[in-house]
PDB file of C-alpha atoms in Angstrom:
ATOM      1  CA  MET I   1     -35.722  12.133  74.608  1.00  0.00           C
ATOM      2  CA  ASP I   2     -38.559  14.130  72.998  1.00  0.00           C
ATOM      3  CA  ILE I   3     -41.139  15.770  75.189  1.00  0.00           C
ATOM      4  CA  ASP I   4     -43.967  14.428  72.918  1.00  0.00           C
ATOM      5  CA  LEU I   5     -43.026  11.070  74.741  1.00  0.00           C
ATOM      6  CA  ILE I   6     -43.906  12.679  78.173  1.00  0.00           C
ATOM      7  CA  PHE I   7     -47.122  14.085  76.796  1.00  0.00           C
ATOM      8  CA  LYS I   8     -48.070  10.288  75.226  1.00  0.00           C
ATOM      9  CA  ILE I   9     -47.419   8.950  78.627  1.00  0.00           C
ATOM     10  CA  ALA I  10     -49.132  11.247  80.561  1.00  0.00           C
ATOM     11  CA  ALA I  11     -52.360  11.066  78.028  1.00  0.00           C
ATOM     12  CA  ILE I  12     -52.422   7.421  78.406  1.00  0.00           C
ATOM     13  CA  GLY I  13     -52.345   8.035  82.305  1.00  0.00           C
ATOM     14  CA  ILE I  14     -55.346  10.407  82.223  1.00  0.00           C
ATOM     15  CA  ILE I  15     -57.233   7.872  80.029  1.00  0.00           C
ATOM     16  CA  VAL I  16     -56.502   4.986  81.891  1.00  0.00           C
ATOM     17  CA  ALA I  17     -57.398   6.663  85.207  1.00  0.00           C
ATOM     18  CA  VAL I  18     -60.884   7.929  83.822  1.00  0.00           C
ATOM     19  CA  LEU I  19     -61.742   4.733  82.441  1.00  0.00           C
ATOM     20  CA  ASN I  20     -60.494   3.049  85.843  1.00  0.00           C
ATOM     21  CA  LEU I  21     -62.810   5.578  87.898  1.00  0.00           C
ATOM     22  CA  LEU I  22     -65.892   4.585  85.610  1.00  0.00           C
ATOM     23  CA  LEU I  23     -65.519   1.098  85.457  1.00  0.00           C
ATOM     24  CA  LYS I  24     -65.211   1.091  89.415  1.00  0.00           C
ATOM     25  CA  ARG I  25     -68.340   2.984  89.772  1.00  0.00           C
ATOM     26  CA  ALA I  26     -70.032   0.460  87.691  1.00  0.00           C
ATOM     27  CA  GLU I  27     -68.709  -2.254  89.884  1.00  0.00           C
ATOM     28  CA  ARG I  28     -66.582  -3.685  86.802  1.00  0.00           C
ATOM     29  CA  ASP I  29     -63.540  -4.192  88.849  1.00  0.00           C
ATOM     30  CA  GLU I  30     -62.041  -6.849  86.858  1.00  0.00           C
ATOM     31  CA  GLN I  31     -62.424  -4.762  83.667  1.00  0.00           C
ATOM     32  CA  ALA I  32     -60.817  -1.875  85.663  1.00  0.00           C
ATOM     33  CA  MET I  33     -57.934  -3.789  86.563  1.00  0.00           C
ATOM     34  CA  MET I  34     -57.575  -5.141  82.893  1.00  0.00           C
ATOM     35  CA  THR I  35     -57.707  -1.467  81.627  1.00  0.00           C
ATOM     36  CA  THR I  36     -54.842  -0.633  84.227  1.00  0.00           C
ATOM     37  CA  LEU I  37     -52.695  -3.349  83.006  1.00  0.00           C
ATOM     38  CA  ALA I  38     -53.142  -2.781  79.323  1.00  0.00           C
ATOM     39  CA  GLY I  39     -52.114   0.994  79.797  1.00  0.00           C
ATOM     40  CA  LEU I  40     -49.050  -0.167  81.978  1.00  0.00           C
ATOM     41  CA  ILE I  41     -47.958  -2.481  79.079  1.00  0.00           C
ATOM     42  CA  VAL I  42     -48.317   0.275  76.483  1.00  0.00           C
ATOM     43  CA  VAL I  43     -46.313   2.638  78.577  1.00  0.00           C
ATOM     44  CA  LEU I  44     -43.702   0.102  79.395  1.00  0.00           C
ATOM     45  CA  LEU I  45     -43.368  -0.852  75.694  1.00  0.00           C
ATOM     46  CA  MET I  46     -42.761   2.818  74.771  1.00  0.00           C
ATOM     47  CA  ILE I  47     -40.126   3.116  77.404  1.00  0.00           C
ATOM     48  CA  VAL I  48     -38.414   0.046  76.125  1.00  0.00           C
ATOM     49  CA  LYS I  49     -38.316   1.245  72.612  1.00  0.00           C
ATOM     50  CA  GLN I  50     -36.332   4.423  73.972  1.00  0.00           C
ATOM     51  CA  ILE I  51     -34.002   2.488  76.046  1.00  0.00           C
ATOM     52  CA  GLY I  52     -33.351   0.456  73.269  1.00  0.00           C
ATOM     53  CA  ASN I  53     -32.518   3.654  71.064  1.00  0.00           C
ATOM     54  CA  LEU I  54     -30.462   4.970  74.142  1.00  0.00           C
ATOM     55  CA  PHE I  55     -28.160   1.924  73.893  1.00  0.00           C
ATOM     56  CA  GLU I  56     -27.818   2.386  70.429  1.00  0.00           C
ATOM     57  CA  THR I  57     -26.887   5.895  70.769  1.00  0.00           C
ATOM     58  CA  ILE I  58     -24.211   4.776  73.586  1.00  0.00           C
ATOM     59  CA  LYS I  59     -22.748   2.344  71.108  1.00  0.00           C
ATOM     60  CA  GLU I  60     -22.292   4.747  68.428  1.00  0.00           C
ATOM     61  CA  VAL I  61     -21.141   7.415  70.648  1.00  0.00           C
ATOM     62  CA  PHE I  62     -18.162   5.093  72.136  1.00  0.00           C
ATOM     63  CA  GLY I  63     -17.690   3.072  69.014  1.00  0.00           C
ATOM     64  CA  LEU I  64     -18.804  -0.062  70.777  1.00  0.00           C
ATOM     65  CA  TYR I  65     -19.929  -3.041  68.285  1.00  0.00           C
TER      66      TYR I  65
END
């Protein structure tokens, strides 16, 4: 696992948190929730890709087909 992935997830978290705070202060609760969900989906897609790579590596190491 690369350290860049951790930094990308942290950056997305910070950006989403700031946007969420700004939107809640502007009384735009629905948009704040959608921003949070969008950030969560982006991070989950990044993690799913890495889990797929992990399974491929395990297949190669143990010779599973």
